[in-house]
């Protein structure tokens, strides 16, 4: 491990484990967990960030700076940008056999992950509810064909969930991402018994709104289950804008295009309508899934619309 960087005397560092608007919980390297607010209006910290903290006693502090991050997963549309988490090794995209999930959102999350150099895994949860299983599998087939692992499990089966996921989580920071109600917090509770994260059953009992988890939070798995495994739970999302990506970055989100890139007639081909396009030829020949190419087209259109205004 690298020695902690020292800044002007203070030099206490830590890791952001929870973010509530402009309030952050930081696990500091001196062993204390502090509630922190950012000093100044420099870039905002995200869960997973390493930060420099000026302690204000044992329980509070100010974030002085965010240390350089390996990656940051975020989404953005015309209105706003939302940070999911930083320094993530692995993205766990959670879908379920019920309620119905959006394969469009899964595709968008994958584009974000490929561009942030985060390896994705899709978890198909609630396989105990078998009615929706064939449809879910059919929707995930084009994604599985890319080589993205699809794990089928039931988060309610704690032992099986632990056996399937613990080896994949050991030594890594993984982010749970998905629409509301897919079972992210139920998965977390199976893996981190102390988390006691609220799940939809509880919030329905309380008559709360649709989204149960309202803030992003990092948890440590028990070392006996998976050493060095950190798992981040996040609120369900309904949109995944990718306006921060340019055309080349959007293409990077579609690894199935890569064998054909460089073989189009025009060097600046957008692979939408051009004659002599190798990607469109592969699409016509059935080597690229139509719904994947359609998503590519929508992302490019959103990019062009965003640039116009
Ligand atoms: N049958 C079945 N139900 C499950 C399973 N996993 C989760 N559920 C239920 O699905 C509902 C939603 O689960 P949550 O864990 O709250 O979902 P979430 O993805 O965290 O939702 P948000 O926090 O709103 O984003 C709850 O009622 C869970 O008990 C499963 O494997 N099988
Ligand atoms: Mg939740
Ligand atoms: Zn082309």
PDB file of C-alpha atoms in Angstrom, residues 36-265:
ATOM      1  CA  UNK A  36     -18.324  15.352   7.456  1.00  0.00           C
ATOM      2  CA  UNK A  37     -19.331  18.303   5.360  1.00  0.00           C
ATOM      3  CA  UNK A  38     -17.341  19.539   2.370  1.00  0.00           C
ATOM      4  CA  UNK A  39     -15.229  22.634   2.872  1.00  0.00           C
ATOM      5  CA  UNK A  40     -15.439  25.026  -0.051  1.00  0.00           C
ATOM      6  CA  UNK A  41     -17.303  24.172  -3.216  1.00  0.00           C
ATOM      7  CA  UNK A  42     -14.786  21.997  -5.012  1.00  0.00           C
ATOM      8  CA  UNK A  43     -15.871  18.753  -6.717  1.00  0.00           C
ATOM      9  CA  UNK A  44     -18.311  16.720  -4.667  1.00  0.00           C
ATOM     10  CA  UNK A  45     -17.225  13.489  -3.050  1.00  0.00           C
ATOM     11  CA  UNK A  46     -18.961  10.228  -3.910  1.00  0.00           C
ATOM     12  CA  UNK A  47     -19.279   7.024  -1.909  1.00  0.00           C
ATOM     13  CA  UNK A  48     -16.022   5.094  -2.369  1.00  0.00           C
ATOM     14  CA  UNK A  49     -13.878   8.222  -2.641  1.00  0.00           C
ATOM     15  CA  UNK A  50     -10.705   8.661  -0.618  1.00  0.00           C
ATOM     16  CA  UNK A  51     -10.729  12.107   0.971  1.00  0.00           C
ATOM     17  CA  UNK A  52      -8.598  14.347   3.151  1.00  0.00           C
ATOM     18  CA  UNK A  53     -10.348  15.226   6.379  1.00  0.00           C
ATOM     19  CA  UNK A  54      -9.732  17.986   8.884  1.00  0.00           C
ATOM     20  CA  UNK A  55     -11.036  16.372  12.078  1.00  0.00           C
ATOM     21  CA  UNK A  56     -13.307  18.401  14.328  1.00  0.00           C
ATOM     22  CA  UNK A  57     -13.228  16.084  17.323  1.00  0.00           C
ATOM     23  CA  UNK A  58     -13.790  12.334  17.263  1.00  0.00           C
ATOM     24  CA  UNK A  59     -17.106  12.319  15.424  1.00  0.00           C
ATOM     25  CA  UNK A  60     -17.061  15.207  12.969  1.00  0.00           C
ATOM     26  CA  UNK A  61     -14.869  16.759  10.344  1.00  0.00           C
ATOM     27  CA  UNK A  62     -14.540  18.724   7.153  1.00  0.00           C
ATOM     28  CA  UNK A  63     -13.642  17.218   3.793  1.00  0.00           C
ATOM     29  CA  UNK A  64     -10.728  19.262   2.480  1.00  0.00           C
ATOM     30  CA  UNK A  65     -10.175  17.497  -0.794  1.00  0.00           C
ATOM     31  CA  UNK A  66     -11.138  14.459  -2.797  1.00  0.00           C
ATOM     32  CA  UNK A  67      -8.092  12.377  -3.743  1.00  0.00           C
ATOM     33  CA  UNK A  68      -7.684  11.299  -7.374  1.00  0.00           C
ATOM     34  CA  UNK A  69     -10.107   8.482  -8.145  1.00  0.00           C
ATOM     35  CA  UNK A  70      -9.646   5.405 -10.284  1.00  0.00           C
ATOM     36  CA  UNK A  71     -13.119   5.761 -11.716  1.00  0.00           C
ATOM     37  CA  UNK A  72     -16.515   7.329 -11.107  1.00  0.00           C
ATOM     38  CA  UNK A  73     -19.788   5.882 -12.286  1.00  0.00           C
ATOM     39  CA  UNK A  74     -22.405   8.523 -12.935  1.00  0.00           C
ATOM     40  CA  UNK A  75     -25.338   9.423 -15.088  1.00  0.00           C
ATOM     41  CA  UNK A  76     -26.315  12.713 -16.620  1.00  0.00           C
ATOM     42  CA  UNK A  77     -29.117  14.291 -18.587  1.00  0.00           C
ATOM     43  CA  UNK A  78     -29.762  17.908 -19.613  1.00  0.00           C
ATOM     44  CA  UNK A  79     -30.997  18.720 -16.141  1.00  0.00           C
ATOM     45  CA  UNK A  80     -28.452  17.208 -13.820  1.00  0.00           C
ATOM     46  CA  UNK A  81     -25.620  14.857 -13.095  1.00  0.00           C
ATOM     47  CA  UNK A  82     -25.849  12.138 -10.470  1.00  0.00           C
ATOM     48  CA  UNK A  83     -22.826  10.361  -9.068  1.00  0.00           C
ATOM     49  CA  UNK A  84     -23.328   6.702  -8.178  1.00  0.00           C
ATOM     50  CA  UNK A  85     -19.962   5.767  -6.650  1.00  0.00           C
ATOM     51  CA  UNK A  86     -16.209   6.047  -7.122  1.00  0.00           C
ATOM     52  CA  UNK A  87     -13.320   3.557  -7.099  1.00  0.00           C
ATOM     53  CA  UNK A  88     -15.601   0.662  -7.979  1.00  0.00           C
ATOM     54  CA  UNK A  89     -14.176  -2.649  -9.215  1.00  0.00           C
ATOM     55  CA  UNK A  90     -17.376  -4.352 -10.181  1.00  0.00           C
ATOM     56  CA  UNK A  91     -20.911  -3.339 -11.097  1.00  0.00           C
ATOM     57  CA  UNK A  92     -23.720  -5.683 -10.060  1.00  0.00           C
ATOM     58  CA  UNK A  93     -26.748  -4.790 -12.173  1.00  0.00           C
ATOM     59  CA  UNK A  94     -29.757  -6.270 -10.389  1.00  0.00           C
ATOM     60  CA  UNK A  95     -32.895  -7.260 -12.295  1.00  0.00           C
ATOM     61  CA  UNK A  96     -35.659  -9.660 -11.268  1.00  0.00           C
ATOM     62  CA  UNK A  97     -38.286 -11.991 -12.654  1.00  0.00           C
ATOM     63  CA  UNK A  98     -40.835  -9.538 -11.202  1.00  0.00           C
ATOM     64  CA  UNK A  99     -41.691  -6.687 -11.353  1.00  0.00           C
ATOM     65  CA  UNK A 100     -40.899  -6.248 -15.023  1.00  0.00           C
ATOM     66  CA  UNK A 101     -37.493  -4.675 -15.589  1.00  0.00           C
ATOM     67  CA  UNK A 102     -36.187  -2.408 -18.343  1.00  0.00           C
ATOM     68  CA  UNK A 103     -33.516  -3.994 -20.535  1.00  0.00           C
ATOM     69  CA  UNK A 104     -32.937  -0.491 -21.900  1.00  0.00           C
ATOM     70  CA  UNK A 105     -31.739   0.619 -18.455  1.00  0.00           C
ATOM     71  CA  UNK A 106     -29.520  -2.455 -18.185  1.00  0.00           C
ATOM     72  CA  UNK A 107     -27.980  -1.574 -21.555  1.00  0.00           C
ATOM     73  CA  UNK A 108     -27.389   2.011 -20.467  1.00  0.00           C
ATOM     74  CA  UNK A 109     -25.766   0.936 -17.201  1.00  0.00           C
ATOM     75  CA  UNK A 110     -23.467  -1.320 -19.236  1.00  0.00           C
ATOM     76  CA  UNK A 111     -22.406   1.588 -21.452  1.00  0.00           C
ATOM     77  CA  UNK A 112     -21.587   3.568 -18.307  1.00  0.00           C
ATOM     78  CA  UNK A 113     -19.640   0.645 -16.820  1.00  0.00           C
ATOM     79  CA  UNK A 114     -17.603  -0.060 -19.971  1.00  0.00           C
ATOM     80  CA  UNK A 115     -16.622   3.597 -20.138  1.00  0.00           C
ATOM     81  CA  UNK A 116     -15.621   3.746 -16.489  1.00  0.00           C
ATOM     82  CA  UNK A 117     -13.616   0.501 -16.807  1.00  0.00           C
ATOM     83  CA  UNK A 118     -15.813  -1.293 -14.299  1.00  0.00           C
ATOM     84  CA  UNK A 119     -16.545  -4.948 -15.012  1.00  0.00           C
ATOM     85  CA  UNK A 120     -20.282  -5.680 -15.046  1.00  0.00           C
ATOM     86  CA  UNK A 121     -22.229  -8.684 -13.795  1.00  0.00           C
ATOM     87  CA  UNK A 122     -25.992  -9.001 -14.170  1.00  0.00           C
ATOM     88  CA  UNK A 123     -27.879 -10.602 -11.297  1.00  0.00           C
ATOM     89  CA  UNK A 124     -31.264 -12.042 -12.215  1.00  0.00           C
ATOM     90  CA  UNK A 125     -32.972 -12.160  -8.823  1.00  0.00           C
ATOM     91  CA  UNK A 126     -36.211 -13.771  -7.560  1.00  0.00           C
ATOM     92  CA  UNK A 127     -35.836 -16.967  -9.595  1.00  0.00           C
ATOM     93  CA  UNK A 128     -38.161 -18.538  -6.999  1.00  0.00           C
ATOM     94  CA  UNK A 129     -40.893 -16.607  -8.867  1.00  0.00           C
ATOM     95  CA  UNK A 130     -40.737 -18.744 -11.971  1.00  0.00           C
ATOM     96  CA  UNK A 131     -43.567 -17.184 -14.014  1.00  0.00           C
ATOM     97  CA  UNK A 132     -41.409 -14.285 -15.223  1.00  0.00           C
ATOM     98  CA  UNK A 133     -38.280 -16.358 -15.742  1.00  0.00           C
ATOM     99  CA  UNK A 134     -38.551 -17.121 -19.501  1.00  0.00           C
ATOM    100  CA  UNK A 135     -39.230 -13.465 -20.385  1.00  0.00           C
ATOM    101  CA  UNK A 136     -36.394 -12.244 -18.188  1.00  0.00           C
ATOM    102  CA  UNK A 137     -33.968 -14.714 -19.760  1.00  0.00           C
ATOM    103  CA  UNK A 138     -35.050 -13.723 -23.267  1.00  0.00           C
ATOM    104  CA  UNK A 139     -34.491 -10.032 -22.480  1.00  0.00           C
ATOM    105  CA  UNK A 140     -31.040 -10.730 -21.059  1.00  0.00           C
ATOM    106  CA  UNK A 141     -29.874 -13.016 -23.896  1.00  0.00           C
ATOM    107  CA  UNK A 142     -28.275 -10.245 -26.036  1.00  0.00           C
ATOM    108  CA  UNK A 143     -26.381  -9.013 -22.985  1.00  0.00           C
ATOM    109  CA  UNK A 144     -25.229 -12.484 -22.021  1.00  0.00           C
ATOM    110  CA  UNK A 145     -24.043 -12.932 -25.625  1.00  0.00           C
ATOM    111  CA  UNK A 146     -21.568 -10.077 -25.036  1.00  0.00           C
ATOM    112  CA  UNK A 147     -19.862 -12.184 -22.414  1.00  0.00           C
ATOM    113  CA  UNK A 148     -21.417 -10.343 -19.476  1.00  0.00           C
ATOM    114  CA  UNK A 149     -22.053 -12.971 -16.771  1.00  0.00           C
ATOM    115  CA  UNK A 150     -25.713 -13.400 -15.804  1.00  0.00           C
ATOM    116  CA  UNK A 151     -26.179 -14.980 -12.375  1.00  0.00           C
ATOM    117  CA  UNK A 152     -29.566 -16.368 -11.497  1.00  0.00           C
ATOM    118  CA  UNK A 153     -30.416 -16.449  -7.826  1.00  0.00           C
ATOM    119  CA  UNK A 154     -32.945 -15.792  -5.134  1.00  0.00           C
ATOM    120  CA  UNK A 155     -31.842 -13.286  -2.522  1.00  0.00           C
ATOM    121  CA  UNK A 156     -34.337 -14.799  -0.112  1.00  0.00           C
ATOM    122  CA  UNK A 157     -32.215 -17.958  -0.123  1.00  0.00           C
ATOM    123  CA  UNK A 158     -29.437 -16.531   2.032  1.00  0.00           C
ATOM    124  CA  UNK A 159     -27.146 -19.582   1.969  1.00  0.00           C
ATOM    125  CA  UNK A 160     -27.267 -19.946  -1.828  1.00  0.00           C
ATOM    126  CA  UNK A 161     -26.770 -16.192  -2.310  1.00  0.00           C
ATOM    127  CA  UNK A 162     -23.689 -16.228  -0.111  1.00  0.00           C
ATOM    128  CA  UNK A 163     -22.262 -19.277  -1.855  1.00  0.00           C
ATOM    129  CA  UNK A 164     -22.768 -17.715  -5.292  1.00  0.00           C
ATOM    130  CA  UNK A 165     -21.567 -14.197  -4.538  1.00  0.00           C
ATOM    131  CA  UNK A 166     -18.953 -14.363  -1.770  1.00  0.00           C
ATOM    132  CA  UNK A 167     -16.153 -15.619  -4.077  1.00  0.00           C
ATOM    133  CA  UNK A 168     -16.945 -12.872  -6.609  1.00  0.00           C
ATOM    134  CA  UNK A 169     -16.994 -10.129  -3.990  1.00  0.00           C
ATOM    135  CA  UNK A 170     -13.826 -11.024  -2.056  1.00  0.00           C
ATOM    136  CA  UNK A 171     -11.118  -8.371  -2.247  1.00  0.00           C
ATOM    137  CA  UNK A 172     -13.236  -5.995  -4.332  1.00  0.00           C
ATOM    138  CA  UNK A 173     -15.592  -3.058  -4.109  1.00  0.00           C
ATOM    139  CA  UNK A 174     -18.871  -3.856  -5.818  1.00  0.00           C
ATOM    140  CA  UNK A 175     -21.812  -1.555  -6.519  1.00  0.00           C
ATOM    141  CA  UNK A 176     -25.422  -2.787  -6.521  1.00  0.00           C
ATOM    142  CA  UNK A 177     -27.409  -0.883  -9.118  1.00  0.00           C
ATOM    143  CA  UNK A 178     -30.900  -1.384 -10.477  1.00  0.00           C
ATOM    144  CA  UNK A 179     -34.496  -0.290 -10.551  1.00  0.00           C
ATOM    145  CA  UNK A 180     -36.544  -0.076  -7.403  1.00  0.00           C
ATOM    146  CA  UNK A 181     -37.949  -3.360  -6.110  1.00  0.00           C
ATOM    147  CA  UNK A 182     -35.412  -5.648  -7.811  1.00  0.00           C
ATOM    148  CA  UNK A 183     -33.979  -6.785  -4.472  1.00  0.00           C
ATOM    149  CA  UNK A 184     -30.681  -4.912  -4.077  1.00  0.00           C
ATOM    150  CA  UNK A 185     -31.136  -4.342  -0.345  1.00  0.00           C
ATOM    151  CA  UNK A 186     -32.364  -7.900   0.166  1.00  0.00           C
ATOM    152  CA  UNK A 187     -29.129  -9.113  -1.470  1.00  0.00           C
ATOM    153  CA  UNK A 188     -27.128  -6.784   0.750  1.00  0.00           C
ATOM    154  CA  UNK A 189     -28.845  -8.099   3.876  1.00  0.00           C
ATOM    155  CA  UNK A 190     -28.063 -11.677   2.858  1.00  0.00           C
ATOM    156  CA  UNK A 191     -24.372 -10.800   2.563  1.00  0.00           C
ATOM    157  CA  UNK A 192     -23.983  -8.284   5.408  1.00  0.00           C
ATOM    158  CA  UNK A 193     -26.194  -9.434   8.290  1.00  0.00           C
ATOM    159  CA  UNK A 194     -25.465  -6.273  10.351  1.00  0.00           C
ATOM    160  CA  UNK A 195     -26.590  -4.004   7.535  1.00  0.00           C
ATOM    161  CA  UNK A 196     -30.256  -4.386   8.475  1.00  0.00           C
ATOM    162  CA  UNK A 197     -31.087  -2.351   5.386  1.00  0.00           C
ATOM    163  CA  UNK A 198     -34.721  -1.508   4.933  1.00  0.00           C
ATOM    164  CA  UNK A 199     -36.380  -3.472   2.137  1.00  0.00           C
ATOM    165  CA  UNK A 200     -39.658  -2.848   0.390  1.00  0.00           C
ATOM    166  CA  UNK A 201     -41.633  -5.118   2.705  1.00  0.00           C
ATOM    167  CA  UNK A 202     -40.784  -2.835   5.594  1.00  0.00           C
ATOM    168  CA  UNK A 203     -41.445   0.373   3.705  1.00  0.00           C
ATOM    169  CA  UNK A 204     -44.778  -0.936   2.442  1.00  0.00           C
ATOM    170  CA  UNK A 205     -45.716  -1.802   5.985  1.00  0.00           C
ATOM    171  CA  UNK A 206     -44.829   1.762   6.931  1.00  0.00           C
ATOM    172  CA  UNK A 207     -46.776   3.128   3.966  1.00  0.00           C
ATOM    173  CA  UNK A 208     -43.676   4.841   2.588  1.00  0.00           C
ATOM    174  CA  UNK A 209     -43.110   5.636  -1.095  1.00  0.00           C
ATOM    175  CA  UNK A 210     -41.991   3.334  -3.879  1.00  0.00           C
ATOM    176  CA  UNK A 211     -38.261   3.773  -3.387  1.00  0.00           C
ATOM    177  CA  UNK A 212     -37.086   2.117  -0.225  1.00  0.00           C
ATOM    178  CA  UNK A 213     -33.373   2.888  -0.231  1.00  0.00           C
ATOM    179  CA  UNK A 214     -32.895   6.650  -0.356  1.00  0.00           C
ATOM    180  CA  UNK A 215     -29.129   7.075  -0.116  1.00  0.00           C
ATOM    181  CA  UNK A 216     -25.989   5.299  -1.267  1.00  0.00           C
ATOM    182  CA  UNK A 217     -24.000   3.433   1.356  1.00  0.00           C
ATOM    183  CA  UNK A 218     -20.948   1.185   1.505  1.00  0.00           C
ATOM    184  CA  UNK A 219     -20.883  -1.903   3.752  1.00  0.00           C
ATOM    185  CA  UNK A 220     -18.138  -4.375   4.613  1.00  0.00           C
ATOM    186  CA  UNK A 221     -18.851  -8.091   4.307  1.00  0.00           C
ATOM    187  CA  UNK A 222     -17.854 -10.168   7.332  1.00  0.00           C
ATOM    188  CA  UNK A 223     -14.267 -11.370   6.780  1.00  0.00           C
ATOM    189  CA  UNK A 224     -15.397 -14.925   7.497  1.00  0.00           C
ATOM    190  CA  UNK A 225     -17.672 -14.744   4.442  1.00  0.00           C
ATOM    191  CA  UNK A 226     -15.458 -12.790   2.009  1.00  0.00           C
ATOM    192  CA  UNK A 227     -12.244 -11.046   2.990  1.00  0.00           C
ATOM    193  CA  UNK A 228     -11.852  -7.451   1.848  1.00  0.00           C
ATOM    194  CA  UNK A 229     -15.254  -7.348   0.201  1.00  0.00           C
ATOM    195  CA  UNK A 230     -17.114  -4.025   0.171  1.00  0.00           C
ATOM    196  CA  UNK A 231     -20.629  -3.748  -1.161  1.00  0.00           C
ATOM    197  CA  UNK A 232     -22.407  -0.496  -2.007  1.00  0.00           C
ATOM    198  CA  UNK A 233     -26.214  -0.330  -1.926  1.00  0.00           C
ATOM    199  CA  UNK A 234     -27.882   2.452  -3.895  1.00  0.00           C
ATOM    200  CA  UNK A 235     -31.391   3.810  -4.422  1.00  0.00           C
ATOM    201  CA  UNK A 236     -33.349   2.423  -7.375  1.00  0.00           C
ATOM    202  CA  UNK A 237     -33.089   4.482 -10.560  1.00  0.00           C
ATOM    203  CA  UNK A 238     -35.570   5.058 -13.358  1.00  0.00           C
ATOM    204  CA  UNK A 239     -33.357   6.903 -15.826  1.00  0.00           C
ATOM    205  CA  UNK A 240     -29.759   6.578 -16.932  1.00  0.00           C
ATOM    206  CA  UNK A 241     -28.742   9.509 -19.112  1.00  0.00           C
ATOM    207  CA  UNK A 242     -25.320   9.295 -20.708  1.00  0.00           C
ATOM    208  CA  UNK A 243     -24.971  12.853 -21.962  1.00  0.00           C
ATOM    209  CA  UNK A 244     -21.411  13.059 -20.677  1.00  0.00           C
ATOM    210  CA  UNK A 245     -20.244  10.549 -23.296  1.00  0.00           C
ATOM    211  CA  UNK A 246     -19.159  11.474 -26.819  1.00  0.00           C
ATOM    212  CA  UNK A 247     -19.810   9.358 -29.916  1.00  0.00           C
ATOM    213  CA  UNK A 248     -16.659   7.263 -29.557  1.00  0.00           C
ATOM    214  CA  UNK A 249     -17.436   6.558 -25.909  1.00  0.00           C
ATOM    215  CA  UNK A 250     -20.966   5.457 -26.770  1.00  0.00           C
ATOM    216  CA  UNK A 251     -19.495   3.021 -29.317  1.00  0.00           C
ATOM    217  CA  UNK A 252     -17.263   1.672 -26.546  1.00  0.00           C
ATOM    218  CA  UNK A 253     -20.460   0.649 -24.738  1.00  0.00           C
ATOM    219  CA  UNK A 254     -21.242  -1.783 -27.557  1.00  0.00           C
ATOM    220  CA  UNK A 255     -18.371  -4.273 -27.608  1.00  0.00           C
ATOM    221  CA  UNK A 256     -20.209  -6.385 -30.190  1.00  0.00           C
ATOM    222  CA  UNK A 257     -19.497  -3.620 -32.753  1.00  0.00           C
ATOM    223  CA  UNK A 258     -15.748  -3.827 -32.295  1.00  0.00           C
ATOM    224  CA  UNK A 259     -14.948  -6.547 -34.895  1.00  0.00           C
ATOM    225  CA  UNK A 260     -16.516  -4.309 -37.565  1.00  0.00           C
ATOM    226  CA  UNK A 261     -15.058  -0.937 -36.594  1.00  0.00           C
ATOM    227  CA  UNK A 262     -12.563   0.332 -39.130  1.00  0.00           C
ATOM    228  CA  UNK A 263     -14.263  -1.642 -41.900  1.00  0.00           C
ATOM    229  CA  UNK A 264     -16.902   0.955 -42.820  1.00  0.00           C
ATOM    230  CA  UNK A 265     -16.628   2.836 -46.123  1.00  0.00           C
TER     231      UNK A 265
END
